[in-house]
JSON list of C-alpha atoms in Angstrom, two decimals:
[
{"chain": "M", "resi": 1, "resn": "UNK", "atom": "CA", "xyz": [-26.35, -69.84, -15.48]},
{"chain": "M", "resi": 2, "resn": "UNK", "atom": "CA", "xyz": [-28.15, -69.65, -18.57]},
{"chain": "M", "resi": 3, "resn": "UNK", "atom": "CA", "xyz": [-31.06, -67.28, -19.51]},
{"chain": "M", "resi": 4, "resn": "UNK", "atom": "CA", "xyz": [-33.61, -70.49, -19.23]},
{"chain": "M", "resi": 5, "resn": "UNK", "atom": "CA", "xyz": [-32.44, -70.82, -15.61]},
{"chain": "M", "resi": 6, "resn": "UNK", "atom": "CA", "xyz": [-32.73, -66.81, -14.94]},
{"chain": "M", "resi": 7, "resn": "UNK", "atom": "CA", "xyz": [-36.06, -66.93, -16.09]},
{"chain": "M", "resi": 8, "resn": "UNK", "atom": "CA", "xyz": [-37.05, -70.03, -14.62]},
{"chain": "M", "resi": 9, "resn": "UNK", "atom": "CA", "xyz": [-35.88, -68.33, -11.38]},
{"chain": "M", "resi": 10, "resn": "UNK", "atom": "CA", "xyz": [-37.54, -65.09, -11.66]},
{"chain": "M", "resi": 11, "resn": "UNK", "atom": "CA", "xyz": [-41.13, -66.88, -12.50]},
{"chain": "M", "resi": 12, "resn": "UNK", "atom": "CA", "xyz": [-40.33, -69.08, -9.19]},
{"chain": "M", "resi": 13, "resn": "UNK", "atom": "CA", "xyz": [-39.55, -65.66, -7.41]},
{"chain": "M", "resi": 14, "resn": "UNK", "atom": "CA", "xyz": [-42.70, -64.00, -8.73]},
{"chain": "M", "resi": 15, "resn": "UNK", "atom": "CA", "xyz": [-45.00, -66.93, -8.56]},
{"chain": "M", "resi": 16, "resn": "UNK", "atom": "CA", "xyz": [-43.85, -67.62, -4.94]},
{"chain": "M", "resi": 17, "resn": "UNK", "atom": "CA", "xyz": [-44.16, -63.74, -4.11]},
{"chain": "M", "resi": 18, "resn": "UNK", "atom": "CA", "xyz": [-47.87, -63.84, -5.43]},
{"chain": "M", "resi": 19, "resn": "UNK", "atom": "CA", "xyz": [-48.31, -66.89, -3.36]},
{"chain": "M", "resi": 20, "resn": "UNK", "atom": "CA", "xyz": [-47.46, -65.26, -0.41]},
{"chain": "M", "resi": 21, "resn": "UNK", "atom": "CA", "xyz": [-49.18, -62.23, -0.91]},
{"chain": "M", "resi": 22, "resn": "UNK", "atom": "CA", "xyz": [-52.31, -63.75, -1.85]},
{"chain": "M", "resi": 23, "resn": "UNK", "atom": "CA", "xyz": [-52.89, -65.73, 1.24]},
{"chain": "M", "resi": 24, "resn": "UNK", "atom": "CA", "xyz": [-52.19, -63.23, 3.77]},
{"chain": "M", "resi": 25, "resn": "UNK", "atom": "CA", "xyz": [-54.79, -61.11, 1.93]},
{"chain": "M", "resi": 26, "resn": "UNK", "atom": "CA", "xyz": [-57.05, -63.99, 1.81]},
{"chain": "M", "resi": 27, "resn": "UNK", "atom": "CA", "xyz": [-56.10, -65.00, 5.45]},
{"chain": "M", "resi": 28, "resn": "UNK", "atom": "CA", "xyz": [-57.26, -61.39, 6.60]},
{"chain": "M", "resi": 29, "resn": "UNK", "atom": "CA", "xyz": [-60.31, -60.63, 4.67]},
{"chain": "M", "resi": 30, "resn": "UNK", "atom": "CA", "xyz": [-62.85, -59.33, 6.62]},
{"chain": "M", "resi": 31, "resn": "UNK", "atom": "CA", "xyz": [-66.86, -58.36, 6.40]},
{"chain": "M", "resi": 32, "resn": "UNK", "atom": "CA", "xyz": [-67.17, -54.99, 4.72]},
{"chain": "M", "resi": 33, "resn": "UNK", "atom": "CA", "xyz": [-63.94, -54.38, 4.30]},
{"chain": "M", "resi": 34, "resn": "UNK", "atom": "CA", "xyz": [-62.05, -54.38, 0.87]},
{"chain": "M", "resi": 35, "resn": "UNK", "atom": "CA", "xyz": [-60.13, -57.04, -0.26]},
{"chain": "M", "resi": 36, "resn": "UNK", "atom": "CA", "xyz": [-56.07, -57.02, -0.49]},
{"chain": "M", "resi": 37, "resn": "UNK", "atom": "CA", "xyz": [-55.91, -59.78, -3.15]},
{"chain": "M", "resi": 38, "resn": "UNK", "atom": "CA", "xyz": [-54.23, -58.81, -6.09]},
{"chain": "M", "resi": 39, "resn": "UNK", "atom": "CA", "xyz": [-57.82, -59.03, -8.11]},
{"chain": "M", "resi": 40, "resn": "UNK", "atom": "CA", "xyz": [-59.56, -56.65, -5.61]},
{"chain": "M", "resi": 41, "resn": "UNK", "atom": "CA", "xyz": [-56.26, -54.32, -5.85]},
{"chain": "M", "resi": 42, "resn": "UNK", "atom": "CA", "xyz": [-56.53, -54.11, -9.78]},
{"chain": "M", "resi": 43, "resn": "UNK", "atom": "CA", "xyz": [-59.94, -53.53, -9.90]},
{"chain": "M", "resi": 44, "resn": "UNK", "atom": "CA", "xyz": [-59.53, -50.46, -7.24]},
{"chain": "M", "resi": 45, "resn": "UNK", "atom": "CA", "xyz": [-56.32, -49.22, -9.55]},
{"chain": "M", "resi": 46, "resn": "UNK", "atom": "CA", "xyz": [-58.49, -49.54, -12.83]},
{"chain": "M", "resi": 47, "resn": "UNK", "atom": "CA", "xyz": [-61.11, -47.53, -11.28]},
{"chain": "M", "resi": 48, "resn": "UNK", "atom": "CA", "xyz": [-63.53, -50.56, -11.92]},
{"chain": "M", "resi": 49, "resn": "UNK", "atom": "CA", "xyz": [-64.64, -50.89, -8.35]},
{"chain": "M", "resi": 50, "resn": "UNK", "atom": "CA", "xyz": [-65.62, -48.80, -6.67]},
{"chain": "M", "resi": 51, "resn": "UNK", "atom": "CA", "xyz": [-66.54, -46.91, -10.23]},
{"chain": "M", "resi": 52, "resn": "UNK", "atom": "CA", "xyz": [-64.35, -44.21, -11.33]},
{"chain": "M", "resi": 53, "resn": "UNK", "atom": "CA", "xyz": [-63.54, -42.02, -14.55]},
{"chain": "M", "resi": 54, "resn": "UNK", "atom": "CA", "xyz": [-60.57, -43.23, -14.87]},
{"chain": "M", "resi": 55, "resn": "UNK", "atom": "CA", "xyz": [-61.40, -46.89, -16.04]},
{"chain": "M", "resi": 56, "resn": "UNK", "atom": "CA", "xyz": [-62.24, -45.73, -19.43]},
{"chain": "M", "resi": 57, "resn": "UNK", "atom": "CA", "xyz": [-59.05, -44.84, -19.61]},
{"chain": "M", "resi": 58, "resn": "UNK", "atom": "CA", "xyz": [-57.10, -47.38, -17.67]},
{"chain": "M", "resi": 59, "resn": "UNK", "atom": "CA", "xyz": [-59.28, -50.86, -18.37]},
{"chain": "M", "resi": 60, "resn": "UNK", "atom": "CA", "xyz": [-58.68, -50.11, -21.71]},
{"chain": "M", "resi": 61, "resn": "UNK", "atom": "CA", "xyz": [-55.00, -49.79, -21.51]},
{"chain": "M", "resi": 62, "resn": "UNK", "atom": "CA", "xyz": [-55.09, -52.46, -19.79]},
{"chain": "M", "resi": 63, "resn": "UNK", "atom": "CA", "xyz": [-57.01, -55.28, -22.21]},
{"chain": "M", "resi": 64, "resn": "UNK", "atom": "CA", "xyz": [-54.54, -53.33, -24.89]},
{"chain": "M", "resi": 65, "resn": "UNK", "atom": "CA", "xyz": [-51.66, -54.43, -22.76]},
{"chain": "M", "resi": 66, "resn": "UNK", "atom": "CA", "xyz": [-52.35, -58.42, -22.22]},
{"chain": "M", "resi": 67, "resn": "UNK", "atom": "CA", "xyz": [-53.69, -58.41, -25.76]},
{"chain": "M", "resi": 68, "resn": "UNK", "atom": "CA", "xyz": [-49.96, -57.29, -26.82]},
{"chain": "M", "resi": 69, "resn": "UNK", "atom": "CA", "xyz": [-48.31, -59.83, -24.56]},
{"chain": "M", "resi": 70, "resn": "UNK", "atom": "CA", "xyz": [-50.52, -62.55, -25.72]},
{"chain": "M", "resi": 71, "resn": "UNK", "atom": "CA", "xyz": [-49.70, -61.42, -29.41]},
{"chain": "M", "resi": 72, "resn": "UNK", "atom": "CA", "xyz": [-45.85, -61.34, -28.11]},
{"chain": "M", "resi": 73, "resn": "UNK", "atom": "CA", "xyz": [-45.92, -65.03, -26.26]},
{"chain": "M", "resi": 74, "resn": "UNK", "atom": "CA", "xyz": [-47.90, -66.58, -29.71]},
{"chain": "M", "resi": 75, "resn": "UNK", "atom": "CA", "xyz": [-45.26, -64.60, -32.36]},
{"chain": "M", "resi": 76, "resn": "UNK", "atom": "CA", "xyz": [-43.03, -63.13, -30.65]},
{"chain": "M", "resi": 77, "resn": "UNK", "atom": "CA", "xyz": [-43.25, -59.63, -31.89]},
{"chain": "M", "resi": 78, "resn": "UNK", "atom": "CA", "xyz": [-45.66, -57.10, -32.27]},
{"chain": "M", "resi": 79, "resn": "UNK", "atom": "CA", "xyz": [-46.80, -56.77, -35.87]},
{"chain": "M", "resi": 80, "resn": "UNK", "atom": "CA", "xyz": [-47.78, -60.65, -35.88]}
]
């Protein structure tokens, strides 16, 4: 097995696992109640909602973190 095929197999892992997860949250949303989707989740861990202290710290981090991986997909490296 080469490294496309390991790859391709972990995306299909993680893209099914997401799958999965998503509906059931979606499936079992309720009035009132927070969501489980993986948006609502982030959004509780970044302290964006409900509002915390902690999303100066974390959003930021965050952004910092997908801006890095978009660098890596486009150049692969950092110092692009």
């Amino acid at each position: 097995m080469n490294a496309d095929q390991r790859w391709a197999g972990w995306l299909a892992g993680t893209l099914g696992a997401f799958a999965v997860l998503e509906a059931r949250a979606l499936k079992a949303r309720a009035p009132g109640k927070p969501s489980g989707t993986l948006t609502a989740t982030m959004r509780r861990w970044l302290g964006l909602k409900p509002r915390r202290a902690r999303r100066f710290l974390l959003a930021p981090l965050f952004a910092g973190f997908l801006g890095y991986l978009w660098l890596h997909f486009l150049h692969g490296r950092f110092n692009a």
